[in-house]
Structures are given as C-alpha cells and as structure tokens.
Short mmCIF file of C-alpha atoms and ligand atoms in Angstrom, two decimals:
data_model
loop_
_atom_site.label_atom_id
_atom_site.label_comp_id
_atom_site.label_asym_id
_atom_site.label_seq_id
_atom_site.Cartn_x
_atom_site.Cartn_y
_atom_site.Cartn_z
CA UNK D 300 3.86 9.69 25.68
CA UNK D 301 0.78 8.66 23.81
CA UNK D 302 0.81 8.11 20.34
CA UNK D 303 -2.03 9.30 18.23
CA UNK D 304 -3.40 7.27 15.20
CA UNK D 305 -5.62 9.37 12.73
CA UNK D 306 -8.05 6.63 11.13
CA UNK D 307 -9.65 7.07 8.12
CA UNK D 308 -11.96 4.27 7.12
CA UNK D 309 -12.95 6.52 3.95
CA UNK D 310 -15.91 4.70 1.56
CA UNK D 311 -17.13 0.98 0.55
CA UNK D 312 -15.48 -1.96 2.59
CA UNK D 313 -13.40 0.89 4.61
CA UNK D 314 -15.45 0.88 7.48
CA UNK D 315 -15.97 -2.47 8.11
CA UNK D 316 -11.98 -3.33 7.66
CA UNK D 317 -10.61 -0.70 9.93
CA UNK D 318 -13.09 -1.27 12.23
CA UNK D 319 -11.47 -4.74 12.62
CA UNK D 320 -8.23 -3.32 13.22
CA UNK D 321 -9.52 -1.16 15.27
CA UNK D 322 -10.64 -4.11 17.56
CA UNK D 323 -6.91 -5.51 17.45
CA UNK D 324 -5.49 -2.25 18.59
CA UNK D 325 -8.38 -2.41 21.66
CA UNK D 326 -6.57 -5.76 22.44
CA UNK D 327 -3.37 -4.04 22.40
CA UNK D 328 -4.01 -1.38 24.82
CA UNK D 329 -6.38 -3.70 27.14
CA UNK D 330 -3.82 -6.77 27.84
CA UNK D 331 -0.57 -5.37 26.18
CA UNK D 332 -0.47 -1.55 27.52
CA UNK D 333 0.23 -0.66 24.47
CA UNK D 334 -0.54 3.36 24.71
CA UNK D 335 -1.98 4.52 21.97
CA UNK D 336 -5.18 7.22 21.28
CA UNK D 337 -7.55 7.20 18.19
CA UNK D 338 -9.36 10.20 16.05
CA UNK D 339 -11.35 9.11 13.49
CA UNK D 340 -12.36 11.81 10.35
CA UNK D 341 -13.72 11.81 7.03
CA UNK D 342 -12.04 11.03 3.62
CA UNK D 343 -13.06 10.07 0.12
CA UNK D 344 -17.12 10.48 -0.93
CA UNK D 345 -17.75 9.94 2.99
CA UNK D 346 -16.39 13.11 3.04
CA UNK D 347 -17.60 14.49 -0.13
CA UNK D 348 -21.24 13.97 0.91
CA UNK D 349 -21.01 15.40 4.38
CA UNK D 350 -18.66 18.22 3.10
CA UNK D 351 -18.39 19.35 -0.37
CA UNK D 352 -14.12 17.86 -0.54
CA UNK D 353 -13.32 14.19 -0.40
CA UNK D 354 -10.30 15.98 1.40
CA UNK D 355 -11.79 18.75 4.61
CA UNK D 356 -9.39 20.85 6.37
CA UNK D 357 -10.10 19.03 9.33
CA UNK D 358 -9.10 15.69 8.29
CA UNK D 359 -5.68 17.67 7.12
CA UNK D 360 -5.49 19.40 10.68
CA UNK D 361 -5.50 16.16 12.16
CA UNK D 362 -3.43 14.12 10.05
CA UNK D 363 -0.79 16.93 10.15
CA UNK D 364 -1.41 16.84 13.71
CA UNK D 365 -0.91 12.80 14.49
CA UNK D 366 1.80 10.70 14.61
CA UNK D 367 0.19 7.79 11.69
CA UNK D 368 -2.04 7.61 10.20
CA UNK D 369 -4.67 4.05 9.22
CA UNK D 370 -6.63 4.52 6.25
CA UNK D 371 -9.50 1.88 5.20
CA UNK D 372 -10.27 2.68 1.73
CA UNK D 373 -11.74 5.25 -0.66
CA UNK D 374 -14.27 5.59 -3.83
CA UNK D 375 -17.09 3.93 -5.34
CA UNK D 376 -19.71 4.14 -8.10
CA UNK D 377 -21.68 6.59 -6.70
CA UNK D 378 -18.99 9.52 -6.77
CA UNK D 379 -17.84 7.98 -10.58
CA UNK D 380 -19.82 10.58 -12.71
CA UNK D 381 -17.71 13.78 -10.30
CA UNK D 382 -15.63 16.05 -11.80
CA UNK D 383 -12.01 14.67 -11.01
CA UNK D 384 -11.29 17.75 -8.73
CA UNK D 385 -13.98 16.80 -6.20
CA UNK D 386 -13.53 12.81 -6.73
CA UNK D 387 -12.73 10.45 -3.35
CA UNK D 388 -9.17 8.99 -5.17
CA UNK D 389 -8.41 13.05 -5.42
CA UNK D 390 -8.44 12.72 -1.66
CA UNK D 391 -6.27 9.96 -0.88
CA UNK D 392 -3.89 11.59 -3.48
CA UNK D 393 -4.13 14.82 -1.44
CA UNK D 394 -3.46 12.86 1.32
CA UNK D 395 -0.30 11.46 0.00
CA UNK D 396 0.89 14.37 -1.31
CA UNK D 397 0.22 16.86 1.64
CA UNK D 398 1.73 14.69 3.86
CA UNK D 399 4.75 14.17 1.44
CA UNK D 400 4.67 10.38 1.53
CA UNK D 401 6.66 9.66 -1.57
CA UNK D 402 7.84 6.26 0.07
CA UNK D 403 5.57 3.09 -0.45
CA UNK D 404 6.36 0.21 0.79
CA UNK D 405 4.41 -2.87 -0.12
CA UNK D 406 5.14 -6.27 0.61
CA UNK D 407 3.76 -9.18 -1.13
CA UNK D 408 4.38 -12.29 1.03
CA UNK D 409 2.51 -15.43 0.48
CA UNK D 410 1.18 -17.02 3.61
CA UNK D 411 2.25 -20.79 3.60
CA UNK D 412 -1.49 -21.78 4.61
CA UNK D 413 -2.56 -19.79 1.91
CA UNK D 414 -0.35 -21.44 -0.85
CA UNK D 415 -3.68 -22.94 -2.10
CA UNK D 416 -5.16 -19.75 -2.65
CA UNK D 417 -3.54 -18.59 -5.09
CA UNK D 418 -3.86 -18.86 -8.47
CA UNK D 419 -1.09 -19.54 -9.60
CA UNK D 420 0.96 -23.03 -8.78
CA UNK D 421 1.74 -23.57 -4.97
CA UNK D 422 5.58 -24.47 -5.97
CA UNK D 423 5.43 -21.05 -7.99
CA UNK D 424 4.75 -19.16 -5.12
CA UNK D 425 5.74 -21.03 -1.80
CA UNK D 426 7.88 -18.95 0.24
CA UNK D 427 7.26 -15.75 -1.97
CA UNK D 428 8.50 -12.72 -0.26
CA UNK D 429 9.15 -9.27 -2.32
CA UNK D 430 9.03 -6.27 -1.38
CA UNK D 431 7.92 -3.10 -4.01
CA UNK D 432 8.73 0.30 -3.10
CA UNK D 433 6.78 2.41 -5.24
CA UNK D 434 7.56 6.14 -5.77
CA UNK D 435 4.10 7.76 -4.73
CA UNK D 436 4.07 11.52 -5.04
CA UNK D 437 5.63 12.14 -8.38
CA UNK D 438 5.55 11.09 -11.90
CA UNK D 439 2.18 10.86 -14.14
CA UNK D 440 -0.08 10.77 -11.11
CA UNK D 441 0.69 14.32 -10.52
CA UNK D 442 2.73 15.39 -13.57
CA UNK D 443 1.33 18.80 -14.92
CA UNK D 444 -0.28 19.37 -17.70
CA UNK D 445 -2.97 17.30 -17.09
CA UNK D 446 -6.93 17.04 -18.36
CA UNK D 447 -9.09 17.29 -21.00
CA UNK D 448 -9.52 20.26 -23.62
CA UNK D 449 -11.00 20.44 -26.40
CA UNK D 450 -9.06 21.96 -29.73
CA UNK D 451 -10.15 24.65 -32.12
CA UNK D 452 -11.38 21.50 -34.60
CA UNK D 453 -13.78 20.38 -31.48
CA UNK D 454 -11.97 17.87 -31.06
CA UNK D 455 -11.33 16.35 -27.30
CA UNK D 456 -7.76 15.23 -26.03
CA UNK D 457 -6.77 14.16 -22.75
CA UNK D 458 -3.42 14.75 -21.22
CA UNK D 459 -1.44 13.63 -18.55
CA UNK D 460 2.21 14.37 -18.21
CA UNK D 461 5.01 11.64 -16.69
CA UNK D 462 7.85 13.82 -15.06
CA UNK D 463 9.97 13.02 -12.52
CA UNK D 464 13.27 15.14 -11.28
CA UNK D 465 16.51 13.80 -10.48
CA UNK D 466 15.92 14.40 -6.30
CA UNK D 467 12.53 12.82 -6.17
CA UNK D 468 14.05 9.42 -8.24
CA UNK D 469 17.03 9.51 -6.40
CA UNK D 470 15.43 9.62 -2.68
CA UNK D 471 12.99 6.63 -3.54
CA UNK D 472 16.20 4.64 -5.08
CA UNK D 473 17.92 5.61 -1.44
CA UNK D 474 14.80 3.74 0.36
CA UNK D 475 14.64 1.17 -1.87
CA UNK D 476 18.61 0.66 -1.53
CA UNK D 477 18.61 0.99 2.12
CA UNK D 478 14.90 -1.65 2.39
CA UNK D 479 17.60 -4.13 0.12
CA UNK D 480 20.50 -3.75 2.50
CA UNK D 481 18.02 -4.75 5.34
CA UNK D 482 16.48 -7.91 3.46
CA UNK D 483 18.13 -10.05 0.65
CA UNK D 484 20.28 -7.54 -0.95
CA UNK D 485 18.99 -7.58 -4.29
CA UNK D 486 17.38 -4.40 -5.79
CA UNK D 487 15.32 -4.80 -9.58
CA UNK D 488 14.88 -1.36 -10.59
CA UNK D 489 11.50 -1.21 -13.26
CA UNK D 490 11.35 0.85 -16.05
CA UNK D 491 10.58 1.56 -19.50
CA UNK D 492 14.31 3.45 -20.17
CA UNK D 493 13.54 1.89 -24.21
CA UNK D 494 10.89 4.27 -24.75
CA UNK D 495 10.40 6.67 -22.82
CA UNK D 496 12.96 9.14 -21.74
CA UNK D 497 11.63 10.21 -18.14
CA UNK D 498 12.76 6.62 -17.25
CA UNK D 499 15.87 6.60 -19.07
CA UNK D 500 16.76 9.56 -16.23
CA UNK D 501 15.56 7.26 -13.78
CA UNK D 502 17.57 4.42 -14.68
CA UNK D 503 20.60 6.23 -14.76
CA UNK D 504 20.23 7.88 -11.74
CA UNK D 505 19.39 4.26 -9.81
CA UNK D 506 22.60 3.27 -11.42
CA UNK D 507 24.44 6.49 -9.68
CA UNK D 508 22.76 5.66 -6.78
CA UNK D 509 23.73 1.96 -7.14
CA UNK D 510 27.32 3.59 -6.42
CA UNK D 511 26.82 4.32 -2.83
CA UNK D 512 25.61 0.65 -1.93
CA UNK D 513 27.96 -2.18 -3.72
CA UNK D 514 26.85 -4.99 -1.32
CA UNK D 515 23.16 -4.39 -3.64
CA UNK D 516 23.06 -6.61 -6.34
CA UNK D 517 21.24 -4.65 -8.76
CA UNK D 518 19.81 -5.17 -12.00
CA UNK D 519 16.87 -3.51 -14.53
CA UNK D 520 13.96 -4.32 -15.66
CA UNK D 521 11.15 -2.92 -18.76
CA UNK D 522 7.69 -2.87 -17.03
CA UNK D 523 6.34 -4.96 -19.07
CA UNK D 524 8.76 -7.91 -18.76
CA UNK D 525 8.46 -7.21 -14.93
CA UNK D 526 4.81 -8.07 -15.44
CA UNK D 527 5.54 -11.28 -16.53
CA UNK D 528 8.26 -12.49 -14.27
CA UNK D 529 5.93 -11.47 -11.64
CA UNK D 530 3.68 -14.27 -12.56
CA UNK D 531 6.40 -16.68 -14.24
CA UNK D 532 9.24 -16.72 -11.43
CA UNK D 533 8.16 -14.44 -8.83
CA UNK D 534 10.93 -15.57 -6.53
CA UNK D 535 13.37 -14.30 -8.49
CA UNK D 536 12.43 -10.85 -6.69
CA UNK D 537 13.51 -9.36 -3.33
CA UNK D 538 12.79 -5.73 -3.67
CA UNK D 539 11.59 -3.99 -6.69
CA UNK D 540 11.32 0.31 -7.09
CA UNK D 541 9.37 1.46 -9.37
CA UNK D 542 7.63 4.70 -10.77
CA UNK D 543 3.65 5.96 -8.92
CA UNK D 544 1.95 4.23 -11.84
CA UNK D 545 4.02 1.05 -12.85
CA UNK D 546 3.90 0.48 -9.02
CA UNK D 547 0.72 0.66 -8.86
CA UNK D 548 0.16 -2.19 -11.53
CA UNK D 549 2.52 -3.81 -10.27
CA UNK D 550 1.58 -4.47 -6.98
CA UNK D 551 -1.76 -5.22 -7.78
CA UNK D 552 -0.08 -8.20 -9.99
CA UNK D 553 2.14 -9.07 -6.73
CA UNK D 554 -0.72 -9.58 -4.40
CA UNK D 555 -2.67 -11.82 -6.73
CA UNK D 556 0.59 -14.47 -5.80
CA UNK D 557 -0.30 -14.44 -2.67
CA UNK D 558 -3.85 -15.45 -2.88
CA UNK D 559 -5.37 -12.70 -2.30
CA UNK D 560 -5.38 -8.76 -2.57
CA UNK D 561 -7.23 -8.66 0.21
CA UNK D 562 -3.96 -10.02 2.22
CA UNK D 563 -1.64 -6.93 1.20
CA UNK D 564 -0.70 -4.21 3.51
CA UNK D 565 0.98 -1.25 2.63
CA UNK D 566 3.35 1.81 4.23
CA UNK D 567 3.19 5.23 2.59
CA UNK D 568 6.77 7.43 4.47
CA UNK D 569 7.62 10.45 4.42
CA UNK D 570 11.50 11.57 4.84
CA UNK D 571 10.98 11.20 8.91
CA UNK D 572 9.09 8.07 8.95
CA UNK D 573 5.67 9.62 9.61
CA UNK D 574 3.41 7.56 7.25
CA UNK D 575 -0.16 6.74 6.30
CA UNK D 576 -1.10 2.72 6.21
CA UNK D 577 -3.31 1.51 4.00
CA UNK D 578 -4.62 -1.94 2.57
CA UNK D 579 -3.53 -1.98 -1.22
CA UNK D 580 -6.81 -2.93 -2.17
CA UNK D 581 -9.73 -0.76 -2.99
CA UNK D 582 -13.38 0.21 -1.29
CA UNK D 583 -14.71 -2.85 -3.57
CA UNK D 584 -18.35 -1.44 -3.82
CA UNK D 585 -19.43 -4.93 -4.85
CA UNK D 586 -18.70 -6.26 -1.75
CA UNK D 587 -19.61 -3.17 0.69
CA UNK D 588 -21.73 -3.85 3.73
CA UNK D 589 -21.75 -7.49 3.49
CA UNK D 590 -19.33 -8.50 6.68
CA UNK D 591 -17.45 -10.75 3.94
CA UNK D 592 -14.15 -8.46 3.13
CA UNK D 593 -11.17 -9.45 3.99
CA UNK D 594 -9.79 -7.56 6.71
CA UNK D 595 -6.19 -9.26 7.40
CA UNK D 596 -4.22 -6.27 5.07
CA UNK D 597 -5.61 -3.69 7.14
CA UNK D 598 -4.47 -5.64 10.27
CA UNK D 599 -1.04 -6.17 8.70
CA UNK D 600 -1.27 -2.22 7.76
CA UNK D 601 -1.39 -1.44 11.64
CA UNK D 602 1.05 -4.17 12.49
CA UNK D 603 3.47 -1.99 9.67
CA UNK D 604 2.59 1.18 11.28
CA UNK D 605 3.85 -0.01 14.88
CA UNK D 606 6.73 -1.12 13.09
CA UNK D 607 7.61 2.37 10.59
CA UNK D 608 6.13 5.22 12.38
CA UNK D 609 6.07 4.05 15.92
CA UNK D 610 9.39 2.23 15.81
CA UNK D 611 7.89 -0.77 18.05
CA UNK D 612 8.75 -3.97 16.34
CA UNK D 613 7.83 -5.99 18.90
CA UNK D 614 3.63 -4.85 18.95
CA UNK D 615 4.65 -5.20 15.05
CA UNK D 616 5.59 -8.76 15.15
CA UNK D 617 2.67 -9.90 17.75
CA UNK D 618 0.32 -8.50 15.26
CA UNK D 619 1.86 -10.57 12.18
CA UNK D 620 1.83 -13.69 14.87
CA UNK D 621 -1.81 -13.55 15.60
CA UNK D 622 -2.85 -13.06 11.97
CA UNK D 623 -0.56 -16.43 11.55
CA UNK D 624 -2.12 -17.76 14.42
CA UNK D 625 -5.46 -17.13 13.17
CA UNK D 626 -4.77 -18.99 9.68
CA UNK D 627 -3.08 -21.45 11.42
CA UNK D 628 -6.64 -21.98 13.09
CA UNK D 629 -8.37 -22.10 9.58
CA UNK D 630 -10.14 -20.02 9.58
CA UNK D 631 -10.93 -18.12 5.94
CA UNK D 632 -12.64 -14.92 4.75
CA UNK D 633 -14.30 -16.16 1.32
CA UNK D 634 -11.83 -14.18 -1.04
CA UNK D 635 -8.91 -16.65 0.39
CA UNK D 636 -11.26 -19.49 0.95
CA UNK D 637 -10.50 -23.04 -0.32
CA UNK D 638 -11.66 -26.35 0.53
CA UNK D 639 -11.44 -27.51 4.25
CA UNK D 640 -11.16 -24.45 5.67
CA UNK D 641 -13.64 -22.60 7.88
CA UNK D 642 -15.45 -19.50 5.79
CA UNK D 643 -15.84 -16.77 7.91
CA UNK D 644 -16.73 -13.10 7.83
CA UNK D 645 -14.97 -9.83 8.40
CA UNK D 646 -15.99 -9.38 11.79
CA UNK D 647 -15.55 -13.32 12.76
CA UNK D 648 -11.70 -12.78 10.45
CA UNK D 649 -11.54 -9.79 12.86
CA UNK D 650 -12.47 -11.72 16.51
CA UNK D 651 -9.96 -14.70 15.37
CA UNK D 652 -7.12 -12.58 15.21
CA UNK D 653 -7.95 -10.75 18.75
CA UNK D 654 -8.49 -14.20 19.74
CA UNK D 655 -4.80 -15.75 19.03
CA UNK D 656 -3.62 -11.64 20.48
CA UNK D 657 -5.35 -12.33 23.54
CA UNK D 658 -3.52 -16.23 23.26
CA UNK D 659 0.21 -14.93 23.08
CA UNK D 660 -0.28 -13.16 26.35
C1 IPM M 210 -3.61 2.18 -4.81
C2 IPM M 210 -4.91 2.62 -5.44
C3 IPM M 210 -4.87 4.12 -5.64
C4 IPM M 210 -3.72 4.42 -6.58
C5 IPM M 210 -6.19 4.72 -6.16
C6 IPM M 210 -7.37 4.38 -5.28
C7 IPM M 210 -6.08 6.21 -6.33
O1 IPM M 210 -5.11 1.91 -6.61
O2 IPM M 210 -3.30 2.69 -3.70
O3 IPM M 210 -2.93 1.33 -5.38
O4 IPM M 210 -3.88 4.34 -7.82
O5 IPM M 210 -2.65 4.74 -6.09
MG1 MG M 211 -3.72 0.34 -6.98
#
C-alpha cells in the first residue's frame, strides 16, 4: 500500500531544505519504485500568517492521518515579539506533543570527508559516532506552572516547572536501552541528580531500568561535565539519554563535532514507531532564501524515516550512500566548506545527491 509522508517545510531555510529532499524522494519513486505519496501543509509563522495558529487543525488532521511525517524547520524574527501561545516553536511543540513523540533520536556521526570541518581536531573526532536519545514531550518544556506574573509588589517573575514521572523516564530509558543493545552497548545516562531532585528520580529509575538489560554497560553523567566530554573525548560516547532540555543543548554541542549542524538528522517516535523527522537545526533567518543552506540533515532525516516509520532499511541505506557519494564527489555547501572542495548551493547539494541516487541504480 502507499505510504503517505506529511511534509512540513514550516519558516526560514525550511522550504528550500525539504524541497531538496523532496527531489531525492522523486528519485526514489521514478527509478527505485519506491511507493510513496506526499501532502504538504502549514506549520510555524507560515502558518501563523495564513491562519491565526502556527499549529491549524488541518495540519493536525493530516499528520494524525499519515504514516511520517518530514518537517523543514520553524520560527524567525519576524514572529519574535508574539505572545508565546501563538509563537511558530509553540507549533512544533504541539506537534510533538499531539503526536506523542517522546522518543528522539539524534545521531551525531562525523563524515570522514568532513573531518576537516570541524572545529575541533580531526583525531578528536575521526570516526565519531553517538547517538542521543532525548526525552521530548516531558520535563521543563512542558512542565506546568509556567509564565510570567507579576506579584502584588509589581514585581515580574517567570516560571517554568521541570517535572518528569516515573513512566515517562522509564519508557525513554527503555529506547535508549534497547538503541544501546542494537549499537555498542554502552548507555551514559545525563543528569544533574546533585542538584536537582527531578533528576535524582531519573537516575534512579535508569538504574532500575539498567536491571532489565545487563549486557548495557551503563554509567552517569552531570550535564555539565557531559558538556565537556562532548568536546574533550567525544568518542568516549555511544548512546547518551537525556532530559527535553539538556538534550536539546546537548545535541546542538554534538553536531558542532561533526562539522556542521547543518549535517544532523533527527527521529522524533512515538510508542508504535510513527514519527516526525526533522533536521536538528533551526529556520536560520540569516541565511533564508539564499540557496546556500545545507540541506544533507534533511536528506538524512528522510533516509531515518524510511528506516523508523517505514521499516525499509534498504531505501534507508541508499539514501545515506548517495549523500556519501555526493561528498565523496566534493562537493560542499559553504557551512561545511573547506579548502579544495567544490562550494555549492542548496539546490546544486540537492542535484548531487539525486545524482550519485540515480548512480547506484
Ligand atoms: C530543537 C529546537 C527546538 C527545541 C525549538 C525550535 C523549539 O531547538 O529541535 O532542538 O528546543 O526543541
Ligand atoms: Mg535545539
């Protein structure tokens, strides 16, 4: 039967990078049969400005309604000054939360032709491969109370709320146990159990967890020593689970290893494998509308879909190939650009990896 992919290119660089991927998954269907239908609707200020809510009903009816779910990228200066009810992020978090995708998955893995890229030593980084599986529908992104009041002295606070219950820690610890068993078998569960006591629960329930999978090796870390292992001895790592927010730093530190955040893909699951894909990066307003965004971790995003929602590791794996294939040819969008290779822009990125698709057939 034929799948169907929801896409969502949202605000800023979105359009231009899913419509990229887009062209990869026209090469899939042309020469590799691959049967799959698109339906694309609004998210983020896209949305906003053509309907009031960064999040419409009929982007929900169709998500609901489709089998995955691509996602370019939302926000952007323009929708800053918005009260936070109405803002694009609130509609990605919507998203997320509507669809119950508490499971992200993000992988960090450094190219080897890109071991110039990054910033950090090549020897650091050569070979890096870790894998973060942040908790995404819980803790102080949604925790409640939450906002700004203003006391009986006038004065303004602000207040958001970390709180997470023993189910919703212990099924992203199962994921994150079960990824482990399927890769290197070594789990580094982040917290901050020393000070705050929402994470001391966590902790201990990873360790009950822990229990149920003694091949795991498994061992704990305070976020902010995580932080700098990341960027000291990042192959220490094979998968890391983590809280909404420390994940969400995190992984943002993660992709910088491999050269570029522009290279990092992501998998947001709920308990069935249904799941929204998504480049980790932003809408990057700077950058908008100037064919020069990188569009290889929304490619990699599809290449994770086929691979977690559609159960076809095989489309999965031609995808990765061609976006090797397509380095391998040296080509370069500028945020991964170093000397001797080719610069190139989104759409010519885009064309190289249909290119080496079109090659492997
Ligand atoms: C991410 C992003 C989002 C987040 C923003 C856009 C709401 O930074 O997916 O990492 O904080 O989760
Ligand atoms: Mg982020």
């Amino acid at each position: 039967m034929t799948k169907k992919i929801a896409v969502l290119p949202g605000d800023g660089i979105g359009q231009e990078i899913i419509r990229e991927a887009l062209k990869v998954l026209d090469c899939l269907r042309q020469i590799f049969s691959v049967e799959v239908e698109t339906e694309e609707a609004l998210v983020g200020g896209a949305a906003y400005d053509a309907t009031g809510t960064p999040l419409p009903q009929e982007t929900l009816n169709l998500v609901k309604e489709a089998d995955a779910v691509l996602l370019g990228a939302v926000g952007g200066p323009r929708w800053e000054s918005l009260d936070y009810s109405v803002r694009p992020e609130r509609g990605l978090l919507g998203l997320r939360s509507e669809l119950s995708l508490f499971a992200n998955l993000r992988p960090a893995i450094l190219y080897p032709q890109l071991a110039e890229a990054s910033t950090l030593r090549p020897e650091v980084v050569a070979g890096l491969d870790i894998l973060i599986v942040r908790e995404l529908t819980g803790g102080i992104y949604f925790g409640k109370p939450r906002g700004v009041r203003t006391l009986d002295n006038g004065e303004r606070v602000g207040l958001n709320t970390l709180v997470y219950s023993e189910s919703e820690i212990r099924r992203i610890v199962q994921v994150a146990f079960e990824t482990a068993m399927k890769r290197g078998r070594r789990l580094c569960s982040v917290d901050k159990a020393n000070v705050l006591e929402c994470t001391e629960l966590w902790r201990e329930v990873v360790v009950e967890t822990g229990r149920d999978y003694p091949e795991v090796e498994l061992s704990h870390m305070y976020v902010d020593n995580a932080a700098m292992q990341l960027v000291r001895a990042p192959k220490q790592f094979d998968v890391m689970v983590t809280t909404n927010m420390f994940g969400d730093i995190l992984s943002d530190c993660a992709a910088m290893l491999t050269g570029s955040i522009g290279m990092l893909p992501s998998a947001s699951l709920d308990e069935h494998s249904k799941g929204m894909y998504e480049p980790i990066h932003g809408s990057a307003p700077d950058i908008a509308g100037k064919n020069i965004a990188n569009p290889l971790a929304t490619i990699l995003s599809l290449a994770m879909l086929f691979r977690y929602s559609f159960n076809d590791a095989a489309t999965a794996a031609r995808i990765e190939q061609a976006v090797n294939a397509a380095l391998d040819s040296g080509v370069r969008t500028a945020d991964i650009y170093s000397e001797g290779s080719r610069k190139v822009s989104t759409s010519e990125m885009g064309d190289a990896v249909v290119e080496a698709l079109r090659a492997s057939a």
